């Protein structure tokens, strides 16, 4: 666990989300006990309306605009948005890739 109930996690941004965040990967110090849903809310506050618009409502939409991997595993196979994050976790945000 981090100091004073804090932990560091790494967040990797792909495709259009990377352009909004302005970086491929960032490290954030968050409160211990943060979930994936808490992380999304934190990122929406940090990066503003453009990020929020790009993310949509990934935990409510049938075809979400954003997928989350924690340490290489889709949160659908973990505890969904309630997946608790731990010190050193790598969270990857994946917007859908268009094709045709």
PDB file of C-alpha atoms in Angstrom:
ATOM      1  CA  UNK A   1       0.000   0.000   0.000  1.00  0.00           C
ATOM      2  CA  UNK A   2       1.154   3.541  -0.623  1.00  0.00           C
ATOM      3  CA  UNK A   3       1.765   6.228   1.985  1.00  0.00           C
ATOM      4  CA  UNK A   4      -1.195   7.616   3.964  1.00  0.00           C
ATOM      5  CA  UNK A   5      -3.743   5.448   2.194  1.00  0.00           C
ATOM      6  CA  UNK A   6      -2.443   6.419  -1.252  1.00  0.00           C
ATOM      7  CA  UNK A   7      -1.424   4.192  -4.128  1.00  0.00           C
ATOM      8  CA  UNK A   8       0.180   4.764  -7.512  1.00  0.00           C
ATOM      9  CA  UNK A   9      -1.366   3.290 -10.611  1.00  0.00           C
ATOM     10  CA  UNK A  10      -0.410   3.611 -14.246  1.00  0.00           C
ATOM     11  CA  UNK A  11      -2.993   4.453 -16.880  1.00  0.00           C
ATOM     12  CA  UNK A  12      -2.359   3.828 -20.563  1.00  0.00           C
ATOM     13  CA  UNK A  13      -4.405   5.779 -23.110  1.00  0.00           C
ATOM     14  CA  UNK A  14      -4.933   4.416 -26.627  1.00  0.00           C
ATOM     15  CA  UNK A  15      -6.125   5.968 -29.904  1.00  0.00           C
ATOM     16  CA  UNK A  16      -8.422   9.019 -29.593  1.00  0.00           C
ATOM     17  CA  UNK A  17      -8.289   8.945 -25.780  1.00  0.00           C
ATOM     18  CA  UNK A  18      -4.498   9.352 -25.952  1.00  0.00           C
ATOM     19  CA  UNK A  19      -4.950  12.554 -27.980  1.00  0.00           C
ATOM     20  CA  UNK A  20      -7.327  13.976 -25.356  1.00  0.00           C
ATOM     21  CA  UNK A  21      -5.050  13.019 -22.443  1.00  0.00           C
ATOM     22  CA  UNK A  22      -1.994  14.333 -24.271  1.00  0.00           C
ATOM     23  CA  UNK A  23       0.115  11.325 -23.296  1.00  0.00           C
ATOM     24  CA  UNK A  24       0.394   7.614 -23.976  1.00  0.00           C
ATOM     25  CA  UNK A  25       0.775   6.707 -20.311  1.00  0.00           C
ATOM     26  CA  UNK A  26       0.517   8.549 -16.990  1.00  0.00           C
ATOM     27  CA  UNK A  27       0.948   7.635 -13.350  1.00  0.00           C
ATOM     28  CA  UNK A  28      -1.588   8.865 -10.817  1.00  0.00           C
ATOM     29  CA  UNK A  29      -1.534   8.808  -7.041  1.00  0.00           C
ATOM     30  CA  UNK A  30      -5.007   7.893  -5.857  1.00  0.00           C
ATOM     31  CA  UNK A  31      -6.668   7.003  -2.585  1.00  0.00           C
ATOM     32  CA  UNK A  32      -6.471   3.349  -1.643  1.00  0.00           C
ATOM     33  CA  UNK A  33      -9.680   1.499  -2.384  1.00  0.00           C
ATOM     34  CA  UNK A  34     -10.343   3.306  -5.687  1.00  0.00           C
ATOM     35  CA  UNK A  35     -12.362   1.256  -8.152  1.00  0.00           C
ATOM     36  CA  UNK A  36     -12.370   1.428 -11.958  1.00  0.00           C
ATOM     37  CA  UNK A  37     -15.567   3.503 -11.718  1.00  0.00           C
ATOM     38  CA  UNK A  38     -13.832   5.932  -9.319  1.00  0.00           C
ATOM     39  CA  UNK A  39     -10.901   6.153 -11.730  1.00  0.00           C
ATOM     40  CA  UNK A  40     -13.218   7.056 -14.625  1.00  0.00           C
ATOM     41  CA  UNK A  41     -14.765   9.860 -12.540  1.00  0.00           C
ATOM     42  CA  UNK A  42     -11.276  11.098 -11.591  1.00  0.00           C
ATOM     43  CA  UNK A  43     -10.177  11.122 -15.256  1.00  0.00           C
ATOM     44  CA  UNK A  44     -13.357  12.940 -16.334  1.00  0.00           C
ATOM     45  CA  UNK A  45     -12.611  15.689 -13.794  1.00  0.00           C
ATOM     46  CA  UNK A  46      -8.957  15.864 -14.790  1.00  0.00           C
ATOM     47  CA  UNK A  47      -9.421  15.932 -18.578  1.00  0.00           C
ATOM     48  CA  UNK A  48     -12.809  17.649 -18.785  1.00  0.00           C
ATOM     49  CA  UNK A  49     -15.740  17.623 -21.169  1.00  0.00           C
ATOM     50  CA  UNK A  50     -13.887  16.264 -24.208  1.00  0.00           C
ATOM     51  CA  UNK A  51     -12.767  13.184 -22.280  1.00  0.00           C
ATOM     52  CA  UNK A  52     -16.224  12.714 -20.764  1.00  0.00           C
ATOM     53  CA  UNK A  53     -17.813  12.930 -24.225  1.00  0.00           C
ATOM     54  CA  UNK A  54     -15.315  10.436 -25.662  1.00  0.00           C
ATOM     55  CA  UNK A  55     -15.848   8.012 -22.755  1.00  0.00           C
ATOM     56  CA  UNK A  56     -19.636   8.133 -22.890  1.00  0.00           C
ATOM     57  CA  UNK A  57     -21.218   5.941 -20.217  1.00  0.00           C
ATOM     58  CA  UNK A  58     -19.080   2.790 -20.460  1.00  0.00           C
ATOM     59  CA  UNK A  59     -20.775   1.024 -17.546  1.00  0.00           C
ATOM     60  CA  UNK A  60     -24.319   1.686 -18.784  1.00  0.00           C
ATOM     61  CA  UNK A  61     -24.172   1.591 -22.590  1.00  0.00           C
ATOM     62  CA  UNK A  62     -24.805  -1.699 -24.353  1.00  0.00           C
ATOM     63  CA  UNK A  63     -21.970  -0.882 -26.785  1.00  0.00           C
ATOM     64  CA  UNK A  64     -19.580   1.160 -24.638  1.00  0.00           C
ATOM     65  CA  UNK A  65     -17.273   3.750 -26.195  1.00  0.00           C
ATOM     66  CA  UNK A  66     -14.518   2.789 -23.796  1.00  0.00           C
ATOM     67  CA  UNK A  67     -13.227  -0.542 -22.470  1.00  0.00           C
ATOM     68  CA  UNK A  68     -11.018  -1.027 -19.445  1.00  0.00           C
ATOM     69  CA  UNK A  69      -8.277  -3.576 -18.896  1.00  0.00           C
ATOM     70  CA  UNK A  70      -6.651  -3.992 -15.487  1.00  0.00           C
ATOM     71  CA  UNK A  71      -3.300  -5.749 -15.687  1.00  0.00           C
ATOM     72  CA  UNK A  72      -4.269  -7.138 -19.104  1.00  0.00           C
ATOM     73  CA  UNK A  73      -7.705  -8.445 -18.085  1.00  0.00           C
ATOM     74  CA  UNK A  74     -11.005  -6.983 -19.274  1.00  0.00           C
ATOM     75  CA  UNK A  75     -12.941  -5.743 -16.229  1.00  0.00           C
ATOM     76  CA  UNK A  76     -15.956  -7.723 -17.513  1.00  0.00           C
ATOM     77  CA  UNK A  77     -14.047 -10.815 -16.343  1.00  0.00           C
ATOM     78  CA  UNK A  78     -13.137  -9.208 -13.008  1.00  0.00           C
ATOM     79  CA  UNK A  79     -15.639  -7.215 -10.956  1.00  0.00           C
ATOM     80  CA  UNK A  80     -16.721  -4.775 -13.655  1.00  0.00           C
ATOM     81  CA  UNK A  81     -16.704  -1.104 -12.653  1.00  0.00           C
ATOM     82  CA  UNK A  82     -16.375  -2.211  -9.013  1.00  0.00           C
ATOM     83  CA  UNK A  83     -12.955  -3.779  -9.683  1.00  0.00           C
ATOM     84  CA  UNK A  84     -10.721  -2.438  -6.906  1.00  0.00           C
ATOM     85  CA  UNK A  85      -7.366  -1.053  -7.979  1.00  0.00           C
ATOM     86  CA  UNK A  86      -4.118  -1.829  -6.175  1.00  0.00           C
ATOM     87  CA  UNK A  87      -0.664  -0.258  -5.956  1.00  0.00           C
ATOM     88  CA  UNK A  88       1.194  -0.654  -9.248  1.00  0.00           C
ATOM     89  CA  UNK A  89      -1.815  -1.712 -11.344  1.00  0.00           C
ATOM     90  CA  UNK A  90      -1.813  -0.911 -15.047  1.00  0.00           C
ATOM     91  CA  UNK A  91      -5.175   0.248 -16.386  1.00  0.00           C
ATOM     92  CA  UNK A  92      -5.546   0.467 -20.170  1.00  0.00           C
ATOM     93  CA  UNK A  93      -8.359   2.551 -21.673  1.00  0.00           C
ATOM     94  CA  UNK A  94      -9.387   1.279 -25.110  1.00  0.00           C
ATOM     95  CA  UNK A  95     -11.800   3.215 -27.295  1.00  0.00           C
ATOM     96  CA  UNK A  96     -13.487   1.153 -30.017  1.00  0.00           C
ATOM     97  CA  UNK A  97     -11.564   0.821 -33.236  1.00  0.00           C
ATOM     98  CA  UNK A  98     -13.573   1.681 -36.305  1.00  0.00           C
ATOM     99  CA  UNK A  99     -13.387  -0.569 -39.289  1.00  0.00           C
ATOM    100  CA  UNK A 100     -15.169  -1.397 -42.412  1.00  0.00           C
TER     101      UNK A 100
END
